Amino acid sequence: MPTPPHSRRRFLQTAGTVALASGLAGCFGDDDSPDTDDRTTPPATHGPGSSDTDEPDDESPGRDLRLVSTGYRTLDPVAASDPASVAVVSKLYEGLTTFPAGVPDPEPLLAEQIDVTDAGRTYQIALRDGVRFHEPVDRELTAEDVVYSFERLAASEHSAHRSLLLDDLGVVHERVGTSASDASGSADDTTAEAEATTATGVADGYVQGSLAVEAVGDRTVELELVEPCHAAASILAHPAFGVVPAGIVGDLSGHTGELSYETFATQSPVGTGPFRFDPDTPDDEFRVVARESYHGETPAVGGVRWTRVPDAETGYERAVAGDADAFRVPDAEYDPDDVTVVTIDDRGRKTGKYGPVDPVGEPLDYQQVCLLATGYVGLNPTRVPKPVRRALAYAVNPTAHATEVHRERAAPAVHLTPPALFPSGRDAAIDHGESYPFDVSESRMDDARKEMESAGYNPANTVSVTFTTDGGETAVRTANRLRDTVRGLPVDLSVETVTPAALRRRRRTGELDLYWANHEFTAPTAEQVLRLFAPGTDAGIVDWHAGGADADSAERAREAWTRFQRHQRDTETDRQVRAEAVRDVEEANWQDVVCLPVVHPLSEVVSYDYVDLSATGATGFARRTLADVRVGPRD
């Protein structure tokens, strides 16, 4: 079955309680991952004291880094959306830009130079020399490969990320019912070209072959954007932009394909990354092997080897038995009191020790990073009056929530924007958060009561609201905790559980009062945050102008979004305007409380002391190549 396409609107509006892809699920056998493997897990064979089959001799490029995984779904970069698949894809393919070690500051990778002209609408990209694809293709990268890869991202039936290219980056293209110059999707007469192209392939409304990506030389690519995009380099670093050889598969009209799609996506992926896929592994493992002919620095490890496990608990058992070098501690085994933080860097990343861990008998190395994600309570302004929304905001204690619901595996939040995406970074987010009108570490019940009493609510005049969950543990615990917290207020808060499908439908149709959601921002830009939460956007999830929403707050947020859109140049002036717009949307939400930020989820990794693993950035562990990791003797 091809992966269903996700347009930007569809992705943002259909998720009720979104399964958070933390960059760890799947890669370390996290039970939040839907991936499972029903094979019997084989006994441990690489534990302490056992023979190490991948111990190198002096001539070897290095030992394998060993991990556990519930198993990948696909090796196709445009289709990979689950963390386990992304973890493998990120090592095999490369894009024009990259986030080194997961840090969301883009750097050139396959691009040698990027020139921006036409007021920010035209990108001419010179490709790096000496880049070769893996075997069996084994040839140099050309501009036609980039053109083909972008076309697959837009047109392949398997693509799960075309909105990144067509909407977020905004490459000029044609959709059914629009002209190429009207790629935003507004109404227009269907062009003759669109009608003619429909027969040869339309994916999610995109007309194949209409993408304004062109090879203007053997190693030069030109992109034309509808509007300037200040975050272009960040968007291009997404794993979905991994470049494959032109014509490698036949899922585009005019390409028969050198490989069948099934072969390419499950057995023989071909990219330019520092590793190649090893097809000759036992059924209970999969592996990527370091390329000595890689155009960059040769990986310090011989490869990355994953042991397949059915669930997080089994993966943890294998890891502490010595079958994995780095892993995540599942919630059932995690004890926040076992964390000892030694250092905190300027990005807020923590390193230290975790343990002691049984049966290892000693503490393991520990690292933590705040992800590009936000957990929040959604409040429907049509159904929940503003005094009630603000009273609930006073009642919620994000710090206690992070401790009691997330067991300290999340950071308390006052912004919808994750710290790493906040304009000018984490320190600026902290400074701005000092103005939060509620409280990050205390339930201010007296203020909550005054807010409601001033609106006429009292024990004889109460209001009833329902917190709807999809049965997920975090959502249920959040709802129950909030219900218990507000018992002393004139609020009758009930909790109901429905199916995930029913929750998504009722959220789309505005039939919910309160709900819980985790949202991960796949393209690390503040624009994704504003596009989701600001009024007047094509993908917004909140109707700020609905009955009950504060008109002044809604107008402030709407105007901020308009300013943000109109200042997309990479200039200091535009950066300042965008930063102010983000702050204005956050402050408008503080005033009106249409979404109540509660936590930013954390990514945590523990590893044995023989592993030299640098700190991971906010995009998460799954998106790292791990080529810089060193594995010492395991004795």
XYZ file of C-alpha atoms in Angstrom:
635
model
C 0.000 0.000 0.000
C 1.424 3.414 -0.867
C 1.778 5.864 1.987
C -1.208 8.229 1.858
C -0.223 11.752 0.867
C -0.351 14.436 3.538
C -1.174 17.901 2.342
C -0.297 20.590 4.861
C -3.950 21.300 5.667
C -4.795 17.608 5.984
C -1.826 16.855 8.233
C -2.452 19.717 10.608
C -6.212 19.391 10.818
C -6.768 15.645 11.078
C -4.593 14.974 14.109
C -6.514 14.917 17.351
C -4.056 13.584 19.864
C -1.033 13.304 17.594
C 1.392 10.450 18.139
C 4.589 12.305 18.885
C 7.498 11.160 16.751
C 10.138 11.979 19.302
C 13.079 10.852 17.234
C 13.389 7.887 19.589
C 10.261 5.832 19.041
C 11.013 2.866 16.829
C 14.748 3.535 16.822
C 15.029 2.264 20.379
C 11.950 0.050 20.468
C 9.731 2.695 22.053
C 6.221 1.435 22.681
C 4.760 4.679 21.313
C 5.748 3.483 17.853
C 3.009 1.622 15.949
C 5.655 -0.571 14.391
C 5.882 -4.072 15.851
C 7.541 -7.287 14.855
C 5.802 -10.512 15.834
C 8.881 -12.692 15.476
C 10.235 -14.301 18.602
C 13.109 -12.226 19.919
C 16.316 -14.307 19.842
C 18.437 -14.640 22.966
C 21.151 -12.098 23.676
C 24.437 -12.951 22.004
C 26.479 -9.763 22.402
C 26.275 -9.092 26.124
C 29.193 -8.259 28.360
C 31.655 -11.099 28.373
C 30.361 -12.598 25.119
C 32.190 -12.549 21.808
C 31.766 -9.403 19.720
C 31.302 -10.328 16.085
C 31.956 -6.770 14.932
C 35.114 -6.062 16.949
C 37.531 -4.560 14.405
C 41.131 -5.306 13.762
C 43.599 -2.429 13.391
C 42.673 -1.952 9.716
C 38.903 -1.748 10.278
C 37.144 1.629 10.001
C 35.524 0.952 13.389
C 33.088 -1.134 15.336
C 29.381 -1.115 14.618
C 27.168 1.078 16.747
C 24.435 -1.247 17.990
C 20.850 -0.103 18.565
C 17.430 -1.721 18.933
C 14.379 -1.022 16.778
C 10.829 -2.141 16.222
C 11.685 -2.189 12.505
C 11.505 0.244 9.597
C 8.539 0.495 7.237
C 10.326 1.899 4.209
C 13.746 2.934 2.920
C 12.276 5.485 0.505
C 13.096 9.045 1.634
C 9.858 10.563 0.306
C 7.768 7.933 2.102
C 9.583 7.661 5.437
C 7.536 9.263 8.216
C 7.856 6.893 11.179
C 10.947 7.428 13.350
C 12.362 3.945 12.729
C 12.345 4.486 8.954
C 13.693 8.035 9.274
C 16.536 6.698 11.416
C 17.725 4.491 8.544
C 16.930 6.894 5.692
C 18.944 9.676 7.368
C 22.087 7.583 7.068
C 21.632 6.524 3.434
C 20.559 9.731 1.700
C 21.614 13.360 1.694
C 19.885 16.605 0.820
C 21.145 19.941 -0.362
C 21.449 21.081 3.260
C 21.686 19.315 6.611
C 21.268 19.771 10.344
C 24.594 18.611 11.809
C 23.980 16.193 14.702
C 20.319 17.222 14.667
C 20.993 20.870 15.555
C 18.399 22.976 13.650
C 20.937 25.365 12.129
C 21.208 24.363 8.466
C 24.543 23.904 6.707
C 25.260 23.087 3.036
C 25.705 19.386 2.265
C 25.223 18.399 -1.382
C 25.038 22.106 -2.155
C 28.411 23.758 -2.632
C 26.924 27.234 -3.042
C 23.423 28.739 -2.966
C 22.755 32.038 -4.740
C 19.430 33.791 -4.126
C 18.119 36.336 -6.628
C 14.826 37.813 -7.854
C 13.998 39.294 -4.435
C 14.339 35.915 -2.785
C 12.268 33.919 -5.279
C 14.990 32.212 -7.326
C 17.586 29.828 -5.881
C 20.520 28.714 -8.007
C 22.349 25.853 -6.332
C 25.784 24.616 -7.348
C 26.313 20.973 -6.361
C 29.382 19.646 -4.625
C 31.932 17.869 -6.842
C 33.009 14.293 -6.224
C 29.711 13.027 -4.777
C 28.900 9.457 -5.828
C 25.876 7.245 -5.335
C 26.103 3.889 -3.583
C 26.406 0.669 -5.486
C 24.931 -0.623 -7.721
C 24.550 2.791 -9.414
C 28.050 4.001 -8.460
C 28.185 7.226 -10.481
C 28.555 10.918 -9.747
C 25.671 13.099 -8.641
C 24.192 15.421 -11.281
C 21.611 18.192 -11.321
C 19.147 15.868 -13.082
C 19.183 13.636 -10.009
C 18.042 16.561 -7.861
C 15.301 17.471 -10.352
C 14.064 13.867 -10.398
C 14.166 13.577 -6.596
C 12.147 16.764 -6.125
C 9.622 15.577 -8.723
C 9.233 12.299 -6.817
C 8.634 14.240 -3.622
C 5.851 16.173 -5.358
C 4.316 13.500 -7.595
C 5.050 9.991 -6.315
C 2.041 8.117 -4.962
C 4.337 7.072 -2.110
C 5.221 10.612 -1.004
C 4.176 11.527 2.531
C 5.833 14.963 2.540
C 4.913 16.790 -0.676
C 3.512 19.719 1.323
C 7.059 20.530 2.483
C 8.010 21.171 -1.138
C 4.805 22.613 -2.546
C 3.491 24.568 0.440
C 6.191 25.225 3.051
C 9.019 25.855 0.588
C 6.522 27.018 -2.014
C 8.160 25.927 -5.266
C 6.141 27.180 -8.245
C 3.979 24.379 -9.604
C 0.610 23.645 -11.086
C -2.385 22.011 -9.464
C -5.609 20.907 -11.040
C -7.772 24.001 -11.338
C -4.863 26.452 -11.076
C -2.177 27.897 -13.267
C 1.544 27.545 -12.572
C 1.663 31.145 -11.381
C -1.218 30.491 -8.962
C 0.316 27.585 -7.048
C -1.250 28.621 -3.763
C -4.418 26.811 -4.774
C -6.807 29.752 -5.135
C -9.646 29.468 -7.602
C -8.731 29.823 -11.265
C -9.824 28.346 -14.551
C -8.312 24.949 -15.215
C -5.531 25.455 -17.731
C -5.089 23.440 -20.871
C -1.781 22.199 -19.508
C -3.454 20.924 -16.326
C -6.148 19.145 -18.306
C -3.555 17.593 -20.595
C -1.353 16.480 -17.736
C -4.106 14.937 -15.654
C -3.995 11.771 -17.720
C -0.286 11.282 -17.066
C -0.411 11.750 -13.337
C -1.858 13.997 -10.660
C -0.859 13.382 -7.039
C -2.940 15.143 -4.398
C -3.844 17.776 -7.006
C -0.263 18.370 -8.172
C 0.200 18.166 -11.934
C 3.248 16.050 -12.700
C 6.007 17.829 -14.564
C 4.894 21.334 -13.567
C 7.470 21.831 -10.793
C 9.756 24.839 -11.312
C 12.961 22.907 -10.581
C 15.396 22.833 -13.461
C 18.893 21.583 -14.244
C 20.712 24.570 -15.756
C 24.011 22.713 -15.993
C 25.489 19.336 -15.094
C 25.862 20.396 -11.474
C 23.611 23.427 -11.135
C 19.946 23.398 -10.121
C 17.531 26.304 -10.168
C 14.384 26.567 -8.025
C 11.668 29.162 -8.500
C 9.506 29.975 -5.476
C 6.058 31.562 -5.424
C 7.199 33.890 -2.648
C 10.485 34.412 -0.783
C 11.072 31.791 1.921
C 13.461 32.731 4.710
C 13.470 29.133 5.988
C 14.351 27.493 2.663
C 17.665 26.068 3.895
C 15.956 24.556 6.951
C 13.154 22.994 4.927
C 15.628 21.496 2.437
C 17.379 19.724 5.337
C 14.346 17.483 5.912
C 15.130 13.797 5.150
C 12.362 13.742 2.515
C 14.651 15.838 0.275
C 17.230 13.033 0.154
C 18.532 12.767 -3.418
C 18.215 9.508 -5.376
C 19.501 8.642 -8.882
C 17.294 9.868 -11.719
C 15.002 7.104 -12.956
C 15.838 4.672 -10.151
C 12.170 3.682 -9.705
C 9.182 3.810 -12.026
C 6.649 5.680 -9.906
C 6.687 8.737 -12.190
C 5.270 8.945 -15.693
C 8.025 8.566 -18.234
C 10.276 6.500 -15.960
C 10.237 2.712 -16.154
C 12.641 2.424 -13.240
C 15.949 0.623 -12.859
C 14.541 -1.127 -9.782
C 11.049 -2.161 -8.805
C 9.614 0.054 -6.094
C 9.461 -2.814 -3.611
C 13.128 -3.645 -4.186
C 14.185 -0.017 -3.842
C 12.089 0.678 -0.738
C 12.882 -2.502 1.171
C 16.179 -3.991 -0.045
C 18.250 -1.777 -2.345
C 18.050 1.916 -1.464
C 20.540 4.076 -3.368
C 21.713 7.442 -2.047
C 24.883 9.447 -1.476
C 25.025 9.206 2.330
C 27.922 8.063 4.526
C 26.410 4.574 4.819
C 24.969 2.023 2.408
C 22.328 -0.540 3.243
C 23.531 -4.071 3.948
C 21.040 -6.585 2.478
C 22.902 -9.596 3.923
C 21.804 -9.513 7.553
C 19.822 -12.036 9.612
C 16.059 -11.592 9.808
C 16.324 -10.320 13.367
C 18.657 -7.448 12.376
C 19.190 -4.742 9.800
C 22.367 -2.777 9.194
C 23.990 0.067 7.298
C 27.691 -0.115 6.430
C 30.184 2.765 6.362
C 31.342 3.871 2.910
C 35.088 4.311 2.683
C 34.578 6.153 -0.631
C 32.225 8.693 0.945
C 32.791 12.262 -0.302
C 32.960 13.615 3.238
C 34.772 12.370 6.287
C 34.654 8.573 6.503
C 32.354 7.438 9.346
C 34.118 6.614 12.590
C 31.976 3.494 13.034
C 32.018 0.463 10.769
C 28.258 0.616 10.532
C 25.038 0.932 12.489
C 23.302 -2.327 13.392
C 19.757 -2.554 14.732
C 18.358 -5.593 16.511
C 14.637 -6.011 15.842
C 12.487 -6.134 18.955
C 8.707 -6.371 19.364
C 8.357 -3.572 21.908
C 10.155 -1.054 24.112
C 10.427 -3.334 27.122
C 12.088 -6.105 25.124
C 14.435 -3.580 23.566
C 15.420 -2.327 26.992
C 16.041 -5.885 28.214
C 18.311 -6.505 25.239
C 20.093 -3.197 25.761
C 20.912 -3.690 29.449
C 22.035 -7.233 28.614
C 24.663 -5.618 26.381
C 23.035 -5.964 22.949
C 22.797 -2.211 22.332
C 25.293 0.577 22.866
C 22.799 3.457 23.106
C 19.093 3.294 23.886
C 16.062 4.885 25.507
C 14.787 3.838 28.913
C 11.060 3.027 28.534
C 8.574 4.771 30.798
C 7.907 1.605 32.789
C 11.603 1.403 33.769
C 12.382 5.110 33.998
C 13.108 6.798 37.323
C 13.725 10.572 37.144
C 15.620 10.370 40.441
C 18.296 8.324 38.659
C 19.247 11.298 36.452
C 22.325 13.267 37.483
C 22.900 16.326 35.303
C 26.553 17.349 35.009
C 26.490 19.976 32.249
C 23.940 22.205 30.492
C 25.090 23.861 27.277
C 23.922 27.128 25.734
C 21.163 25.276 23.851
C 19.791 23.873 27.086
C 20.994 20.345 26.329
C 21.837 18.336 29.418
C 24.456 15.623 29.824
C 25.336 13.517 32.828
C 24.649 10.046 34.199
C 21.636 7.764 34.576
C 21.480 4.934 37.049
C 22.806 2.720 38.383
C 21.022 0.447 35.914
C 20.253 -3.183 36.645
C 21.819 -5.557 35.756
C 24.669 -3.344 34.510
C 25.380 -2.297 38.078
C 26.672 1.174 37.273
C 25.404 4.500 35.880
C 25.317 5.025 32.113
C 26.064 8.178 30.139
C 22.977 10.345 29.702
C 21.928 13.153 27.365
C 18.710 15.143 27.049
C 17.390 17.708 24.560
C 14.104 19.589 24.248
C 12.433 18.589 20.977
C 10.694 20.720 18.355
C 7.298 19.820 19.765
C 4.572 21.185 22.016
C 1.934 19.465 24.107
C -1.104 21.672 24.642
C -4.755 21.746 25.659
C -6.984 22.949 22.846
C -9.975 25.071 23.933
C -12.838 25.772 21.565
C -13.777 29.472 21.898
C -17.211 28.762 20.423
C -18.075 26.356 23.215
C -15.862 27.421 26.142
C -16.317 31.058 27.265
C -13.211 33.199 27.614
C -13.436 33.570 31.441
C -13.527 29.789 31.700
C -10.568 29.417 29.348
C -8.536 31.898 31.360
C -9.552 30.264 34.644
C -8.317 26.919 33.331
C -5.022 28.581 32.349
C -4.627 29.861 35.918
C -5.408 26.374 37.238
C -2.887 24.490 35.108
C 0.595 24.104 36.578
C 2.917 23.158 33.686
C 5.802 22.221 35.980
C 3.658 19.835 38.028
C 2.161 18.465 34.820
C 5.633 17.743 33.420
C 6.566 15.988 36.659
C 3.402 14.026 37.392
C 2.058 13.222 33.923
C 5.316 13.028 31.954
C 7.583 11.897 34.800
C 9.961 14.783 34.066
C 10.383 13.647 30.457
C 8.994 16.978 29.286
C 9.811 20.607 30.014
C 7.087 22.990 31.234
C 5.875 25.309 28.475
C 4.472 28.820 28.318
C 4.840 29.176 24.529
C 3.350 27.262 21.631
C 6.713 27.799 19.907
C 9.395 25.313 21.061
C 12.470 27.025 22.552
C 14.763 26.053 19.656
C 12.377 27.726 17.171
C 11.778 30.882 19.182
C 13.271 33.984 17.495
C 16.845 34.495 18.769
C 16.730 31.116 20.506
C 16.234 29.620 23.934
C 17.447 32.586 25.988
C 15.028 34.899 24.183
C 12.221 32.435 24.883
C 13.107 32.411 28.567
C 13.206 36.216 28.692
C 9.851 36.561 26.915
C 8.331 33.870 29.111
C 8.887 36.080 32.156
C 5.818 38.012 30.964
C 3.555 34.930 31.029
C 0.347 36.145 32.709
C -0.450 32.841 34.382
C 2.145 30.682 36.181
C 4.593 28.040 35.011
C 5.102 26.461 38.444
C 1.942 27.063 40.474
C -1.830 26.601 40.206
C -3.261 30.036 40.967
C -6.715 28.935 42.069
C -7.646 32.242 43.703
C -7.027 34.052 40.425
C -8.970 31.368 38.560
C -11.930 31.823 40.920
C -11.827 35.631 40.598
C -11.751 35.343 36.794
C -14.965 33.319 36.845
C -16.699 35.312 39.562
C -16.108 38.537 37.638
C -18.026 36.955 34.752
C -20.926 35.972 37.000
C -20.055 32.328 37.610
C -20.602 30.996 41.148
C -21.786 27.791 42.848
C -25.352 28.601 41.766
C -24.313 29.431 38.208
C -21.791 26.899 36.955
C -20.564 26.011 33.483
C -20.197 22.492 32.074
C -17.367 21.537 29.718
C -16.109 18.203 28.426
C -12.481 17.158 27.963
C -12.467 14.622 25.125
C -9.604 12.138 24.759
C -8.795 9.335 22.356
C -7.789 7.016 25.189
C -4.072 7.762 24.980
C -2.389 7.592 28.369
C -1.081 11.167 28.353
C -4.412 12.613 27.206
C -6.402 10.691 29.824
C -4.045 11.588 32.657
C -4.065 15.249 31.561
C -7.858 15.351 31.460
C -8.283 13.640 34.820
C -5.689 15.863 36.458
C -7.361 19.027 35.178
C -10.788 17.755 36.270
C -9.480 17.166 39.795
C -7.703 20.541 39.911
C -10.796 22.603 39.092
C -13.211 20.862 41.490
C -13.327 23.975 43.683
C -14.302 26.235 40.774
C -17.800 26.740 39.348
C -16.826 24.423 36.480
C -18.296 20.986 35.917
C -15.514 19.366 33.882
C -16.283 15.856 32.646
C -13.978 13.495 30.776
C -15.016 11.354 27.843
C -13.075 8.952 25.638
C -13.833 8.370 21.963
C -12.004 6.636 19.149
C -9.108 8.489 17.519
C -11.124 8.752 14.293
C -14.087 10.261 16.128
C -11.812 12.731 17.898
C -10.285 13.870 14.602
C -13.709 14.266 13.013
C -15.178 16.186 15.935
C -12.142 18.438 16.112
C -12.484 19.301 12.421
C -16.186 20.092 12.810
C -15.748 22.127 15.995
C -17.692 19.720 18.218
C -15.108 19.539 21.023
C -14.780 21.672 24.150
C -11.301 20.651 25.306
C -8.778 18.152 23.976
C -5.102 17.277 24.367
C -2.626 17.255 21.486
C 1.096 16.816 20.944
C 2.391 18.495 17.817
C 5.844 17.964 16.346
C 7.076 20.586 13.906
C 8.622 18.552 11.097
C 10.153 21.549 9.325
C 11.982 23.417 12.081
C 10.672 26.903 11.422
C 8.601 29.326 13.483
C 6.358 29.673 10.424
C 4.995 26.172 11.050
C 3.946 27.272 14.520
C 2.195 30.411 13.310
C 0.592 28.572 10.402
C -0.921 26.120 12.871
C -2.135 28.496 15.568
C -2.605 31.965 14.027
C -6.001 33.004 12.608
C -6.527 33.398 8.898
C -4.046 30.735 7.796
C -4.816 27.956 5.335
C -3.931 25.289 7.909
C -5.018 26.822 11.207
C -6.683 24.615 13.780
C -8.354 27.383 15.825
C -11.111 29.740 14.705
C -10.113 32.875 16.605
C -13.102 34.727 15.153
C -15.615 32.210 16.435
C -18.160 33.319 18.995
C -16.377 33.735 22.301
C -12.972 34.614 20.855
C -11.589 38.004 21.795
C -11.757 40.240 18.726
C -8.746 42.348 19.691
C -6.589 39.291 20.366
C -7.720 37.625 17.163
C -6.966 40.749 15.140
C -3.542 41.106 16.755
C -2.664 37.506 15.890
C -4.074 37.788 12.371
C -2.143 40.968 11.680
C 1.028 39.352 13.057
C 0.646 36.429 10.674
C 0.190 38.827 7.755
C 3.361 40.712 8.732
C 5.262 37.464 9.077
C 4.230 36.380 5.573
C 5.185 39.709 4.048
C 8.695 39.736 5.526
C 10.297 36.557 4.226
C 13.641 37.969 3.151
C 16.798 36.913 4.963
C 17.574 40.446 6.120
C 17.962 41.845 9.616
C 14.870 44.019 9.182
C 12.709 41.086 8.113
C 14.101 38.899 10.878
C 13.096 41.494 13.450
C 9.610 41.777 11.978
C 9.171 37.994 12.044
C 10.419 37.818 15.625
C 7.915 40.465 16.700
C 5.150 38.587 14.869
C 5.910 35.382 16.755
C 5.823 37.242 20.071
C 2.537 38.929 19.108
C 0.838 35.624 18.287
C 2.039 34.110 21.551
C 0.835 37.119 23.562
C -2.528 37.170 21.762
C -2.953 33.529 22.707
C -1.997 34.321 26.315
C -4.800 36.882 26.328
C -7.466 34.740 24.671
C -6.281 31.201 25.616
C -7.465 29.349 22.522
C -4.598 26.878 23.009
C -2.944 26.357 26.373
C 0.735 25.318 26.067
C 1.724 22.851 28.780
C 4.933 20.979 27.887
C 7.719 20.550 25.357
C 8.652 16.846 25.151
C 12.247 15.803 25.800
C 14.446 13.313 23.994
C 16.710 11.233 26.223
C 19.441 8.750 25.313
C 21.600 6.625 27.573
C 24.756 4.920 26.382
C 27.627 2.849 27.717
C 30.820 4.690 28.581
C 32.728 3.137 25.686
C 30.514 5.121 23.265
C 31.626 8.629 22.296
C 28.273 10.198 21.399
C 28.053 13.963 20.976
C 24.969 15.862 22.113
C 21.925 15.574 19.857
C 20.086 18.616 18.528
C 16.400 19.455 18.820
C 15.412 17.651 15.601
C 16.049 14.387 17.448
C 18.218 11.293 17.436
C 16.509 9.626 14.460
C 17.636 12.320 12.019
C 21.332 12.013 12.892
C 23.692 10.202 10.548
C 25.718 8.995 13.578
C 28.804 9.033 11.341
C 30.717 10.944 14.041
C 30.075 8.391 16.803
C 33.025 6.335 18.048
C 32.666 2.953 19.705
C 35.509 1.759 21.882
C 36.253 -1.746 23.237
C 33.237 -3.224 25.025
C 35.222 -5.143 27.632
